Coordinates of N, CA and C in Angstrom, one line a residue:
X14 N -6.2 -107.1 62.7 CA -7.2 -106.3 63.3 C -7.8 -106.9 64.6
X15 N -8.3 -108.3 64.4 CA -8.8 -108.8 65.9 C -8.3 -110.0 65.5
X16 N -7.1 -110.0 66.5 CA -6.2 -111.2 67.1 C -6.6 -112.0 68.2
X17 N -6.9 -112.8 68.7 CA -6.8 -113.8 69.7 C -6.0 -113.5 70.9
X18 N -6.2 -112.9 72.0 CA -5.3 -113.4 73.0 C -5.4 -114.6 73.7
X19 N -3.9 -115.3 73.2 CA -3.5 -116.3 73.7 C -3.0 -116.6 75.1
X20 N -3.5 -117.4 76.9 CA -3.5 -117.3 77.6 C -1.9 -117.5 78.2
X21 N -1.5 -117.1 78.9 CA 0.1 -117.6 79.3 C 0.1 -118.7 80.2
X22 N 1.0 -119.3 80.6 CA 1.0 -120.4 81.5 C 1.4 -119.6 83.0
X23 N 0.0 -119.7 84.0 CA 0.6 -119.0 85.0 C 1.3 -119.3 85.8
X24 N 2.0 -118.6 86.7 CA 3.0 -119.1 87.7 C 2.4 -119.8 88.7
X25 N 3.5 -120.3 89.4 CA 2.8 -121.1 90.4 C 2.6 -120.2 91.5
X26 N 1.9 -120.1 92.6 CA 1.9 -118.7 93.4 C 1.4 -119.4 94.8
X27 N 1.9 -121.0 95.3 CA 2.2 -121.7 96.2 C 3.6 -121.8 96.6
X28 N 4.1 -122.5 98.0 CA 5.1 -122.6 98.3 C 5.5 -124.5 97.3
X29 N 7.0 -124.0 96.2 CA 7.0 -124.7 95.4 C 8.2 -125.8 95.9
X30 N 8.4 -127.2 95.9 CA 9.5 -127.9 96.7 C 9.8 -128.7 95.4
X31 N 11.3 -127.9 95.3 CA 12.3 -129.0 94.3 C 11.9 -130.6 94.2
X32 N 11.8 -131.0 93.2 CA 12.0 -132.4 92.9 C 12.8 -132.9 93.1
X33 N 12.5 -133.8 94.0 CA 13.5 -135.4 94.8 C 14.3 -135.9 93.9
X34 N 15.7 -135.8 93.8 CA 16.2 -136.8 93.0 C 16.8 -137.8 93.5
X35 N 16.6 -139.0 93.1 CA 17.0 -140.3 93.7 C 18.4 -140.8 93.1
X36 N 18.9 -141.2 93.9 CA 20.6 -142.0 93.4 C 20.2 -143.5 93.1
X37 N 21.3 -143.4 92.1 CA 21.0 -144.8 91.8 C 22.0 -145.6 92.6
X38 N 21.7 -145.9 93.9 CA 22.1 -146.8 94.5 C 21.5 -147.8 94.9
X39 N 22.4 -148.9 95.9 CA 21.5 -150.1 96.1 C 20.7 -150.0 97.6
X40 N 21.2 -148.9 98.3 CA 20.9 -149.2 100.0 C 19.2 -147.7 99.7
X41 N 18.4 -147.9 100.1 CA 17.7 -147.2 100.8 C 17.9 -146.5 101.7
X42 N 17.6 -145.2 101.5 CA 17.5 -143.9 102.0 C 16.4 -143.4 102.5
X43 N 16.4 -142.8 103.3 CA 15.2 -142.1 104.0 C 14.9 -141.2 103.2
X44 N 13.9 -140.6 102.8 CA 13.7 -139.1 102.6 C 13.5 -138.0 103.1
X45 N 14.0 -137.1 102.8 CA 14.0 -135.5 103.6 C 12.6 -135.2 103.8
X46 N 12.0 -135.0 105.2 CA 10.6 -134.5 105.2 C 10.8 -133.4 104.5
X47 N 9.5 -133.5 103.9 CA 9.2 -131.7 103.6 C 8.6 -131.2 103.9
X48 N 8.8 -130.1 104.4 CA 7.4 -129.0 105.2 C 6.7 -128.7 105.0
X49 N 5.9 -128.8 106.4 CA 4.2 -129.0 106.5 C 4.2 -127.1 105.6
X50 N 2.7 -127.2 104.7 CA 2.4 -126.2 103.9 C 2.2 -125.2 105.0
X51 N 2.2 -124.0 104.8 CA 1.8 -123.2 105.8 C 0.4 -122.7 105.2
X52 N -0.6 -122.6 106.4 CA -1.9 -122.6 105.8 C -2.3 -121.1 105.2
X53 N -2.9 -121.2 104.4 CA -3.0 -119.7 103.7 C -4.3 -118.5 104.4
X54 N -4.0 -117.2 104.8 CA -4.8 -116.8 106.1 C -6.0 -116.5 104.8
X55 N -7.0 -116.7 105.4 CA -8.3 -116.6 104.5 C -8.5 -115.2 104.3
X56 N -8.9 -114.8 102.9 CA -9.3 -113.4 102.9 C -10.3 -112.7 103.5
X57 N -10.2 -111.8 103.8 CA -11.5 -110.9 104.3 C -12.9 -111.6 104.1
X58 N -14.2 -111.5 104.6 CA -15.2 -112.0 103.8 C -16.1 -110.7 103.6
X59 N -16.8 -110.7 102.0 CA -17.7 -109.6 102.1 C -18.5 -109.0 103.1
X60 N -18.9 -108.5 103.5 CA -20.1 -107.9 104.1 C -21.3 -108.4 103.5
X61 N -21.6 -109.5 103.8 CA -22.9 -110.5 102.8 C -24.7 -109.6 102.9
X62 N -25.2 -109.0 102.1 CA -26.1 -108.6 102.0 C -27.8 -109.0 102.5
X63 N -27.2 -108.6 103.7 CA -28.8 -109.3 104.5 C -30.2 -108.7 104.1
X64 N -31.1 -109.7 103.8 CA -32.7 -109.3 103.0 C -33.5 -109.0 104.7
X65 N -33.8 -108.2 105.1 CA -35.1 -107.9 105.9 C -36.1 -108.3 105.2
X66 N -37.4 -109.6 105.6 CA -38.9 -108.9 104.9 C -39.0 -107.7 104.5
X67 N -39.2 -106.7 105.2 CA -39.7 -104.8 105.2 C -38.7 -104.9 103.9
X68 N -37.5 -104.9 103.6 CA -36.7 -104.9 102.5 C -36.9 -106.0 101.3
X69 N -37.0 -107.0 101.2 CA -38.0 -108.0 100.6 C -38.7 -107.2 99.7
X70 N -40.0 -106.8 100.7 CA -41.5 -106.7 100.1 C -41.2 -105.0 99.6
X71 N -40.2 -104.2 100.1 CA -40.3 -103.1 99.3 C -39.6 -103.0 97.8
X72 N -38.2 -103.9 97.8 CA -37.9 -104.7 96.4 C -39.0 -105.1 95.6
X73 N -39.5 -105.6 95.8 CA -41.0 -106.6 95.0 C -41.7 -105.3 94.6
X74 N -42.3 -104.4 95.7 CA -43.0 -103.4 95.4 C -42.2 -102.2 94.4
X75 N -41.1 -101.8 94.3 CA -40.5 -101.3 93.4 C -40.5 -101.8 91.9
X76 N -39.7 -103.4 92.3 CA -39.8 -103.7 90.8 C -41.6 -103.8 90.3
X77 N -42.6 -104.0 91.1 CA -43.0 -104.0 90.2 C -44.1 -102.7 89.8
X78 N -43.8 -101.7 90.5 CA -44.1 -100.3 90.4 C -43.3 -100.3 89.2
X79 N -42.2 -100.1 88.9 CA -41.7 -100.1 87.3 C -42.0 -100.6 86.1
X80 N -42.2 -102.1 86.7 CA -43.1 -102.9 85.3 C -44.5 -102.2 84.9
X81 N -45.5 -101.7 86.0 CA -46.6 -101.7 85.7 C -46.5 -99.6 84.8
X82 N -45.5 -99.2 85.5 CA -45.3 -97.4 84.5 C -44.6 -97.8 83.2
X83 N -43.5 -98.9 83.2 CA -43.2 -99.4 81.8 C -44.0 -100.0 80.3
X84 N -45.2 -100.7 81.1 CA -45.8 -101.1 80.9 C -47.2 -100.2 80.4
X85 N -47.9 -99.2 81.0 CA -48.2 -97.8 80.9 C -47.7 -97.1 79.9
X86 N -46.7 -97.0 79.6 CA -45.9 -96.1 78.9 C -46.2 -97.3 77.6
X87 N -45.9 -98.1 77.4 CA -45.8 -98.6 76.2 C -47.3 -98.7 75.7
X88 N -48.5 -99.2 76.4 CA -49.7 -99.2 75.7 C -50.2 -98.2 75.6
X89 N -49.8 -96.6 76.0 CA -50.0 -95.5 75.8 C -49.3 -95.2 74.5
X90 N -48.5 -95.4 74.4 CA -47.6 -95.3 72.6 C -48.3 -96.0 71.8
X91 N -48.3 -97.2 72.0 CA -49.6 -98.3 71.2 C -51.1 -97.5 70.9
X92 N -51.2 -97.0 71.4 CA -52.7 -96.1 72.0 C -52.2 -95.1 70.7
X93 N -51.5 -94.4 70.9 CA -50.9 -93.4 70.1 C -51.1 -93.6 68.8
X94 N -50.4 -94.5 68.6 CA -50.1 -95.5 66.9 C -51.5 -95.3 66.5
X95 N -52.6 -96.4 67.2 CA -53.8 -97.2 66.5 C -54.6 -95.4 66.0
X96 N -54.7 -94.8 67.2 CA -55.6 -93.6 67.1 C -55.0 -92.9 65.5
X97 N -53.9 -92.4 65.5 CA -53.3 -91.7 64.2 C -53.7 -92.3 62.8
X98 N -53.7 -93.9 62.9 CA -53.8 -94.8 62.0 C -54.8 -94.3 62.0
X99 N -55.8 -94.8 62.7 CA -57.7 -94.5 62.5 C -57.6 -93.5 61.5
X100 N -57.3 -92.3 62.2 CA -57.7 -90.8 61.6 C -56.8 -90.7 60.0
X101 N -55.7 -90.9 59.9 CA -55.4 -91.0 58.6 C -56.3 -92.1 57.8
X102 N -56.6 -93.0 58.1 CA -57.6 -93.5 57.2 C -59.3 -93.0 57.3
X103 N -59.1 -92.4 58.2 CA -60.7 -91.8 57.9 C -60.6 -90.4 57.1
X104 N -59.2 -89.7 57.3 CA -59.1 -88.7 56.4 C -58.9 -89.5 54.6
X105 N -58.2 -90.4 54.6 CA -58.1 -90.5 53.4 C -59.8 -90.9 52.6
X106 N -60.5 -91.7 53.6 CA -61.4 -92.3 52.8 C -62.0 -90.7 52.5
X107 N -62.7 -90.0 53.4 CA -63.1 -88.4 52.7 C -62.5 -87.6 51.9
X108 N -61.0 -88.1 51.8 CA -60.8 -87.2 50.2 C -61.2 -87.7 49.4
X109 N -60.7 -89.3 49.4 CA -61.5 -90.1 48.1 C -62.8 -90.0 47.9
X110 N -64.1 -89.9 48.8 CA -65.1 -89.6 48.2 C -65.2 -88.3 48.0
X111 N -64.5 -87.4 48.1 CA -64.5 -85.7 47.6 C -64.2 -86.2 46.0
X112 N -63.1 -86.3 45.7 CA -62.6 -86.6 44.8 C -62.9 -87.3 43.6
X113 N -64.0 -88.3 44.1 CA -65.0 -89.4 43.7 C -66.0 -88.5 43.0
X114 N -66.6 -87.8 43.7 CA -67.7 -87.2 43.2 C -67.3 -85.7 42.3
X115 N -66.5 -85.4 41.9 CA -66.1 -84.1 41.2 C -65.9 -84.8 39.7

């Protein structure tokens, strides 16, 4: 049902140069230069997101225009709760003294 994926060994995705093999001889050999890497052209760069102040302080003023309606909203529901509680217990206590006295 839930298996693991197991990562693969990725390719190499540079320019890749055979391994040297050496003779077993007695005289020294020069070795074959190998070529200079060719440099890799750099990718695009994003469009980096520049902050204005005026942009800043209207950020700040947003978020916290939301916290304070979020925030509003929730002690208004809280508000909601306590009031209903009240009134069911004030209704119950007047049945019970209805009730009480019959």
């Amino acid at each position: 049902m839930l298996r693991p994926k197991i990562p693969t060994m990725p390719q190499p995705t540079g320019l890749v140069a055979p391994p040297v093999l050496a003779e077993p001889t007695g005289a020294v050999t020069p070795a074959a230069p190998t070529p200079q890497p060719v440099p890799a052209t750099p990718a695009p760069s994003r469009l980096a997101v520049q902050l204005t102040p005026g942009t800043a302080l209207a950020l700040v003023g947003g978020g916290t225009a939301v916290v304070l309606v979020v925030g509003a909203v929730l002690v208004s529901m809280l508000l909601a709760v306590a009031v209903t509680a009240a009134s069911v217990a004030v209704c119950a206590v007047v049945i019970r003294s209805l009730l009480t006295h019959r």
